[in-house]
XYZ file of C-alpha atoms in Angstrom:
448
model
C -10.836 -26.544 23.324
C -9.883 -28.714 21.062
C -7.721 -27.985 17.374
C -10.232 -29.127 15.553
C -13.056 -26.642 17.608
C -10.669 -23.642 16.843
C -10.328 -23.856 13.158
C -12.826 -21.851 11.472
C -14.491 -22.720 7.917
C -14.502 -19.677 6.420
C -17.476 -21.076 3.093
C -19.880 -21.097 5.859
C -21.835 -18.577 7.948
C -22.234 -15.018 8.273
C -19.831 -13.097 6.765
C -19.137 -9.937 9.007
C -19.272 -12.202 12.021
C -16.543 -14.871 10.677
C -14.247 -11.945 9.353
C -14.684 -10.189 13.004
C -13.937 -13.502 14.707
C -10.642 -14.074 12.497
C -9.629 -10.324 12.648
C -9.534 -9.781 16.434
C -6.651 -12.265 17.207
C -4.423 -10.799 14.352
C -5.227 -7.219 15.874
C -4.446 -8.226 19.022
C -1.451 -9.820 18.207
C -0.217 -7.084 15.782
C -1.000 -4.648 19.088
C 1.075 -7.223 21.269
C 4.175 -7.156 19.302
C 3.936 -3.454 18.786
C 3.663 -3.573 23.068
C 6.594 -5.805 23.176
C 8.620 -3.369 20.753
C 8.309 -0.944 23.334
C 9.428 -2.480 26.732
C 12.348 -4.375 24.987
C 13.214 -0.196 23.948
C 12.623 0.448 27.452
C 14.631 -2.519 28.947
C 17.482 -2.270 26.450
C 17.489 1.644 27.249
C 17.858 1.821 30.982
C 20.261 -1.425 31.324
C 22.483 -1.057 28.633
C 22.345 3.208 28.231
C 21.921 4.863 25.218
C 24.589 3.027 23.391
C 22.689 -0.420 23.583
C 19.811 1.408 22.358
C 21.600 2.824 19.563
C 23.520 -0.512 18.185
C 19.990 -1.607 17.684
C 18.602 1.119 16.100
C 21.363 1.622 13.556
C 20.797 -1.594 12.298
C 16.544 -1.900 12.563
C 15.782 -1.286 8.870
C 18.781 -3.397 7.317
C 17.374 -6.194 10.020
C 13.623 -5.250 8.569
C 14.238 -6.170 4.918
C 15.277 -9.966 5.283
C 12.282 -10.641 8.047
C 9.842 -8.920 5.540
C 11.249 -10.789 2.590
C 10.919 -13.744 3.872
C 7.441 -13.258 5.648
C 6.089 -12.378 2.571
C 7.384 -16.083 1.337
C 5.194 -17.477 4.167
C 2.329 -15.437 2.288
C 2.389 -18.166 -0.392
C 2.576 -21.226 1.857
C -1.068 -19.454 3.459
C -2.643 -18.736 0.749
C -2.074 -21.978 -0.770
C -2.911 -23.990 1.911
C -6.509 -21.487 1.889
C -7.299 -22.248 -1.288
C -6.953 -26.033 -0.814
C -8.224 -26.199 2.656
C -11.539 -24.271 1.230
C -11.453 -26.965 -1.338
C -11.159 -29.720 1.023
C -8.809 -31.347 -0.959
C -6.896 -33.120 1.882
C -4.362 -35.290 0.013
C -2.889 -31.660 -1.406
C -3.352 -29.721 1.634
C -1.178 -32.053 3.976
C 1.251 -32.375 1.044
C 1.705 -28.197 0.960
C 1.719 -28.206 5.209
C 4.925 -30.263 4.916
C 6.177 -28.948 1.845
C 5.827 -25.388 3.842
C 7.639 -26.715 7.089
C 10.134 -28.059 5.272
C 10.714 -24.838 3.479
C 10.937 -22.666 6.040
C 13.295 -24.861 7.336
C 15.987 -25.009 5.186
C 15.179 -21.454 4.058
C 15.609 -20.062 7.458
C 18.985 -21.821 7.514
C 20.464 -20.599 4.342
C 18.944 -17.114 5.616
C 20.765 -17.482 9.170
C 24.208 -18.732 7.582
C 24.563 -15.933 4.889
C 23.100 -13.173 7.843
C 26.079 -14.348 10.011
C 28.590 -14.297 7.028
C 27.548 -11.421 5.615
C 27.456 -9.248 9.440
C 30.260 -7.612 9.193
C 30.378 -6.062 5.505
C 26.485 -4.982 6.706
C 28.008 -2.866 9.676
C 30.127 -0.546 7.051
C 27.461 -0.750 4.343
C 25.547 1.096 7.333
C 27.714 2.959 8.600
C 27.408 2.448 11.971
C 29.858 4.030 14.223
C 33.264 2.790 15.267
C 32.166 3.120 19.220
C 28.940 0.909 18.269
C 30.671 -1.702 16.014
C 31.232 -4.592 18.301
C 28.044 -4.150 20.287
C 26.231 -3.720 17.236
C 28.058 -6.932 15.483
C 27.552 -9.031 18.047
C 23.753 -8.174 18.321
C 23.008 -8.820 14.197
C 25.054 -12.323 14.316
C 23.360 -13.675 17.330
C 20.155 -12.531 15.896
C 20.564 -13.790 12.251
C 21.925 -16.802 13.722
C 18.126 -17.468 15.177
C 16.739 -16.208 11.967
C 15.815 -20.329 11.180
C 13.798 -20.612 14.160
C 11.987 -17.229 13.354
C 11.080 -18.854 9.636
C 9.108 -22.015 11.182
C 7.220 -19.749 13.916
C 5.711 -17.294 10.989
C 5.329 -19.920 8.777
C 3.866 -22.343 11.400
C 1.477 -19.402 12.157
C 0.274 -18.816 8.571
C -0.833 -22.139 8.233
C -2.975 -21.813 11.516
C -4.038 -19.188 10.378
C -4.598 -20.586 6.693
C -7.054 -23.461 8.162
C -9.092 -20.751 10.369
C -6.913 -20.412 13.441
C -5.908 -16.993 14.291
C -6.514 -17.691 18.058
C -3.467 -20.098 18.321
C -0.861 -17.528 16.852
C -2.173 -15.094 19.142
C -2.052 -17.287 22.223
C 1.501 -18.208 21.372
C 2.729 -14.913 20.391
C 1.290 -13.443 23.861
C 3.270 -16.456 25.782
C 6.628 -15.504 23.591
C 6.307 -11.875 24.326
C 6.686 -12.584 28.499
C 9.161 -15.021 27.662
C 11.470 -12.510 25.801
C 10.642 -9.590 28.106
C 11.591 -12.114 31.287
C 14.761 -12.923 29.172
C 15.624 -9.404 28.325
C 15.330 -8.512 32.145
C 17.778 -11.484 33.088
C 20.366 -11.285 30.262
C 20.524 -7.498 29.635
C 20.473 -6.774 33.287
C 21.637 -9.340 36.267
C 23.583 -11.429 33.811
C 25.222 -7.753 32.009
C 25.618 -9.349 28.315
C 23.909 -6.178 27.213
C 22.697 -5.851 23.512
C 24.045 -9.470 22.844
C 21.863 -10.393 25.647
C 18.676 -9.036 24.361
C 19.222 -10.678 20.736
C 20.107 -14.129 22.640
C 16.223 -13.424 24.528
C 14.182 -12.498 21.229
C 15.953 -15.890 19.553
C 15.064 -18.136 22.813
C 11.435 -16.556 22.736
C 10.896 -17.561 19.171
C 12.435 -20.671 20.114
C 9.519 -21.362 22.576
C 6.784 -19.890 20.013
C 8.187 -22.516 16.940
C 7.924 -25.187 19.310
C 4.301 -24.232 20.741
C 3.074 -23.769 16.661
C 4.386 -26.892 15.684
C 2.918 -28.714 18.637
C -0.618 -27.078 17.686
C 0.124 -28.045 14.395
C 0.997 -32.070 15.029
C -1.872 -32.301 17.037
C -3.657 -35.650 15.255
C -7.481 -33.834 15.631
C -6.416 -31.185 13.182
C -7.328 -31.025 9.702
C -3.838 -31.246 8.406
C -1.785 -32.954 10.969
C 2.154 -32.386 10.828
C 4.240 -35.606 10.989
C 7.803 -34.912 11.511
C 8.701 -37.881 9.098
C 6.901 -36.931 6.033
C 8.388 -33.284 6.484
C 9.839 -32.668 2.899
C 9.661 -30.925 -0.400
C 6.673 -31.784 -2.641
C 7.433 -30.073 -6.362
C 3.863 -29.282 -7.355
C 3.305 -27.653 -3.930
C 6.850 -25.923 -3.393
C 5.987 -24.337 -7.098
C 3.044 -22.409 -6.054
C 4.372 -21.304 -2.511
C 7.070 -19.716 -4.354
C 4.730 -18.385 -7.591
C 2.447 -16.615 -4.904
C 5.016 -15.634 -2.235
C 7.931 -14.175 -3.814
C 6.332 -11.271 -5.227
C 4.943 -10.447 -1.989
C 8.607 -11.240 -0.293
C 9.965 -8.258 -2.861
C 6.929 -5.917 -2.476
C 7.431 -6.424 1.802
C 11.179 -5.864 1.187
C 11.186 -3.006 -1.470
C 8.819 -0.976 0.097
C 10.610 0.231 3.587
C 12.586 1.706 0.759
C 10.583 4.466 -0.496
C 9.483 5.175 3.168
C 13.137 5.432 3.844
C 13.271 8.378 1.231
C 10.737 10.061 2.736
C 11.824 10.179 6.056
C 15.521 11.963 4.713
C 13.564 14.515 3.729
C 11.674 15.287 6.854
C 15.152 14.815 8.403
C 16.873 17.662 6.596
C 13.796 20.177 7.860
C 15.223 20.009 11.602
C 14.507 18.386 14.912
C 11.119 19.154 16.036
C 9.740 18.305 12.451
C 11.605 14.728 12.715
C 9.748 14.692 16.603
C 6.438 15.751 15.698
C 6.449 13.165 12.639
C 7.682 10.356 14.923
C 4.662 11.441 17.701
C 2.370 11.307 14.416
C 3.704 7.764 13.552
C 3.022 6.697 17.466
C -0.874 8.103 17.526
C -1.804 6.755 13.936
C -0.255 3.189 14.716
C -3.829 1.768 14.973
C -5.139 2.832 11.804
C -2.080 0.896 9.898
C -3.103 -2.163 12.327
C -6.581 -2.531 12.119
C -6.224 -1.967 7.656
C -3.427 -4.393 7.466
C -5.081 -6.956 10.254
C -8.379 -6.718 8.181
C -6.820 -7.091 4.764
C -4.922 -10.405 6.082
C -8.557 -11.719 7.236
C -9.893 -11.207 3.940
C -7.040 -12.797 2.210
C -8.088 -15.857 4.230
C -11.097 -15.788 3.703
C -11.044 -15.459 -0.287
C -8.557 -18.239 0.119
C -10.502 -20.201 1.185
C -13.924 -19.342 -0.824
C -11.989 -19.105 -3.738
C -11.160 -22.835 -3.206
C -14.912 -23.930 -2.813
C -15.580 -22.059 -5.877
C -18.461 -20.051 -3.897
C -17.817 -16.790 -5.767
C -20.775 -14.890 -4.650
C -19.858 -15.104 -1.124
C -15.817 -13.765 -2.088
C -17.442 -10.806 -3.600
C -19.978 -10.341 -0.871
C -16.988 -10.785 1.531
C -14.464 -8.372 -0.377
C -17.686 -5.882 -0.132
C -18.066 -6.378 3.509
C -14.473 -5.656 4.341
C -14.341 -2.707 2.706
C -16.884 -1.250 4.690
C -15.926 -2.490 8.089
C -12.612 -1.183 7.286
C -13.870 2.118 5.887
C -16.277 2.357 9.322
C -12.934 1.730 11.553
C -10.590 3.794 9.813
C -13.078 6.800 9.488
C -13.533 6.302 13.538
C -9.990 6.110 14.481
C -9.503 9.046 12.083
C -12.515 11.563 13.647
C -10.906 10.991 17.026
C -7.270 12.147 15.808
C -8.764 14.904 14.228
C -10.485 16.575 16.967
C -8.043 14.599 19.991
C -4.592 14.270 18.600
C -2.470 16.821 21.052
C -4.623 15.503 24.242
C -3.587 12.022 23.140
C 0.226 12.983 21.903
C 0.690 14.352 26.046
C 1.033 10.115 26.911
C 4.071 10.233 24.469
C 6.087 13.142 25.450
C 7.966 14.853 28.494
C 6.033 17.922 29.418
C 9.778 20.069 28.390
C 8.812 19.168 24.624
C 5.018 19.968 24.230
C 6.228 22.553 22.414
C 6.188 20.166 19.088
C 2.218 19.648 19.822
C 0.953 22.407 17.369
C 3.257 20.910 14.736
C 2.388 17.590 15.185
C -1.512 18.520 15.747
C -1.691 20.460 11.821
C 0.177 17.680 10.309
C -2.447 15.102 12.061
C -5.334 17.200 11.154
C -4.058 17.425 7.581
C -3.648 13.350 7.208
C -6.899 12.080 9.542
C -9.727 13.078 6.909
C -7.595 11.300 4.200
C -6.673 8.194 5.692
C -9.532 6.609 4.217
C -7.898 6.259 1.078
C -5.687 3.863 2.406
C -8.307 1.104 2.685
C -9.026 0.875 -1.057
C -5.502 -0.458 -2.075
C -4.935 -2.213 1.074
C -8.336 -4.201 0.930
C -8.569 -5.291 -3.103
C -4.641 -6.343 -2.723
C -5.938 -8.730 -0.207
C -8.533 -9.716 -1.494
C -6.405 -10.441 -4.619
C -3.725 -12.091 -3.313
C -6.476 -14.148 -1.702
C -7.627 -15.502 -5.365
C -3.502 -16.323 -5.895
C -2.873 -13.158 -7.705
C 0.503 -11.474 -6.312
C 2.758 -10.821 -9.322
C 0.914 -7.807 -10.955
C -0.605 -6.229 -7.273
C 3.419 -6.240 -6.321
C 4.137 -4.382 -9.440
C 1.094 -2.307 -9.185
C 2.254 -1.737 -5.463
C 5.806 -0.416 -6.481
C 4.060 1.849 -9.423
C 1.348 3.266 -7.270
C 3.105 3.722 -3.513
C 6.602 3.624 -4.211
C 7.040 5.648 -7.924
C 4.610 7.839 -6.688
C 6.519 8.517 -3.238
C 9.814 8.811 -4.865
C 8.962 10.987 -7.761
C 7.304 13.234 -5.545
C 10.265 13.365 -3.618
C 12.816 14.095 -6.568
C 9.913 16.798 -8.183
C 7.817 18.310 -6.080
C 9.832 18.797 -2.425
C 13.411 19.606 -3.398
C 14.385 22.433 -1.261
C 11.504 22.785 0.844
C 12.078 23.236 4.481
C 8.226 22.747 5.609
C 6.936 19.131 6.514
C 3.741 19.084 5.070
C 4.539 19.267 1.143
C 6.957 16.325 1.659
C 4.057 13.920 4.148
C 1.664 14.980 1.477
C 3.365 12.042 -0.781
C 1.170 9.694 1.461
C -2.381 10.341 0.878
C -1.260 11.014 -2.823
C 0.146 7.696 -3.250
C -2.494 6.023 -1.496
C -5.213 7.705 -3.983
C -3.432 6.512 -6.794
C -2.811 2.751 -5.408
C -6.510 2.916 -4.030
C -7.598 4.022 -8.306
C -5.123 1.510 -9.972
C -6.000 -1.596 -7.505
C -10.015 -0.865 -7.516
C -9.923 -0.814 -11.324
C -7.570 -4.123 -11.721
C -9.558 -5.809 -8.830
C -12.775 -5.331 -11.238
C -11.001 -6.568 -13.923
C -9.981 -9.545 -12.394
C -13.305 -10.697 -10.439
C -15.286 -10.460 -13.562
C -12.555 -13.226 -14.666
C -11.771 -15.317 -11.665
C -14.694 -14.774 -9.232
């Protein structure tokens, strides 16, 4: 098949069946990484013991916020290449690919460079443990140091996915995941380089994923060939990348935040509440997936309707979303309701079922209300589809986060029980879902 066959116009056709086609490959990727997560856990675990395991783990969030930031930034470069790719304005649109390479480029390598610097001041910011210091150091420089090459693969892969390919990033992203697990098996095990080993793996595996996105996109059949020569910065174009991305790099970075507060609390209620919240966070994974996978589709696809001006069809679209999202979510949800201990028995050891009942009235409390989720989720993409990211990141930070944290400092204060402090969640997502429905109607009756 050839580039050219995979790319999908997104102005033409029926709706549900072009969003379906486009969303599958991001779920299944999203599912892949999420597999991947898992067995290097696994592999890092039972080569390089518990203390491997933990210099990763004391270090996963801090690692979190500069990969969000900055794949938030790639945001920009898609949507932007969308818009102009729906308007088939192909002077602009290879001007923005190689304004976009070029960025993540040189943005990757002032990322990588300061990462490395700044290392060792990170360890004690964190306070990771004397005994874990070294491991842990060596692990965060080797895997800052690749941060460059992880910058071209997601932003390589946003502009497939900006022109209609979301098979490509999921073909390459399956082919990096065996490469790193393969890796991990060598270098953590057989070659004994431990944690260092398994960061040196996840930065040759993005190696081979860059390379395999940038081939896909130089291929001279697509409709914005890369050539390596006219790789540089174009103003007009590096403008709007960083107009639309940045405030999605700070809402991608900020939030973990808030989430961050909420799980101290849950900490400071004891052990088996921290384990039945972390079983609850394993069995609800898909219903975070399939929102976020189907938001990202329809940010495409406004993108690129928004650029052809066919308005109808980006309200039609935004409609349609909404209630394949709402028929997903609602499904997923009915069958944690009513299945959520059967299904928690794959994640434990049969010594700790005693955490089942705890984490079965927590998941029956959040499974009817997960619906609310979809409303916020679905107009921000569909906004940040039409090039509007400023106000939906501050409307994002008011609605999720303020909500989150206030609740936090007001309402849970000296509680020892779980469910007053998880209740923050469906509370901020009824206020983001109220605040994002009535700006979204605001701003289609301008733009669309």
């Amino acid at each position: 098949m050839t580039n050219r066959q995979k790319t999908l116009d997104m102005t033409e056709g029926t709706i549900w069946r072009t969003l379906l086609a486009f969303f599958l490959p991001i779920l299944l990727g999203s599912l892949l990484q999420q597999l991947y997560t898992t067995a290097d856990a696994i592999i890092v675990g039972r080569l390089a013991g518990k203390q491997g395991l933990a210099a990763i783990d004391s270090v996963y969030t801090l690692l979190r916020l500069p990969v969000n930031f900055f794949t938030g930034m790639a945001t920009g470069a898609t949507i932007l290449i969308s818009q102009l790719y729906g308007a088939k304005r192909r002077e602009e649109l290879d001007r923005a690919v190689h304004t976009a390479v070029a960025f993540s480029a040189v943005g990757g390598l002032i990322l990588s460079a300061a990462g490395v610097l700044a290392a060792p001041r990170c360890l004690g910011l964190m306070g990771v443990p004397t005994e874990l210091r070294e491991m842990t150091l060596s692990y965060m420089r080797i895997y800052f140091a690749g941060f460059v090459i992880s910058m071209v693969y997601n932003v390589g892969a946003g502009i497939l996915r900006a022109i209609g390919d979301s098979e490509t990033p999921f073909r390459v992203l399956a082919v990096s995941c065996v490469v790193n697990i393969l890796l991990d098996l060598l270098l953590v095990g057989p070659v004994g380089w431990g944690v260092a080993g398994a960061a040196l793996a996840t930065v040759l595996a993005q190696g081979v994923s860059a390379l395999l996105v940038l081939g896909a996109l130089a291929r001279p059949d697509g409709p914005a060939p890369l050539r390596w020569k006219e790789v540089r910065f174009h103003g007009p174009q590096l403008k709007s990348i960083l107009r639309v991305g940045l405030p999605v790099g700070l809402q991608s970075s900020l939030f973990p935040i808030a989430n961050m507060t909420i799980q101290a609390c849950i900490n400071a209620t004891g052990t088996d509440n921290i384990a039945a919240w972390a079983l609850c966070g394993k069995l609800d994974l898909l219903i975070w997936l399939v929102a976020d996978s189907l938001a990202a589709a329809l940010s495409t696809f406004v993108a690129q309707n928004y650029g052809a001006r066919q308005f109808g069809r980006v309200r039609q679209g935004v409609r349609t979303t909404l209630w394949m999202t709402l028929a997903l979510v609602g499904g997923i949800g009915l069958v944690l309701f009513f299945g959520c201990e059967h299904i928690g028995l794959l994640f434990i050891d049969a010594a700790d079922r005693d955490i089942l009942p705890l984490m079965g009235r927590l998941m029956r409390f959040l499974a009817p209300l997960y619906f609310l989720y979809v409303f916020g989720e679905t107009f921000s993409g569909a906004l940040r589809g039409g090039g509007e990211t400023f106000l939906p990141m501050l409307l994002t930070l008011l609605g999720t986060c303020g909500v989150r944290v206030v609740w936090v400092l007001l309402v849970v204060p000296g509680s020892r029980e779980v469910l007053p402090i998880i209740a923050s969640y469906p509370l901020s997502w009824l206020v983001t879902g109220i605040i994002f429905g009535a700006y979204y109607w605001h701003f289609q009756k301008r733009k669309f």
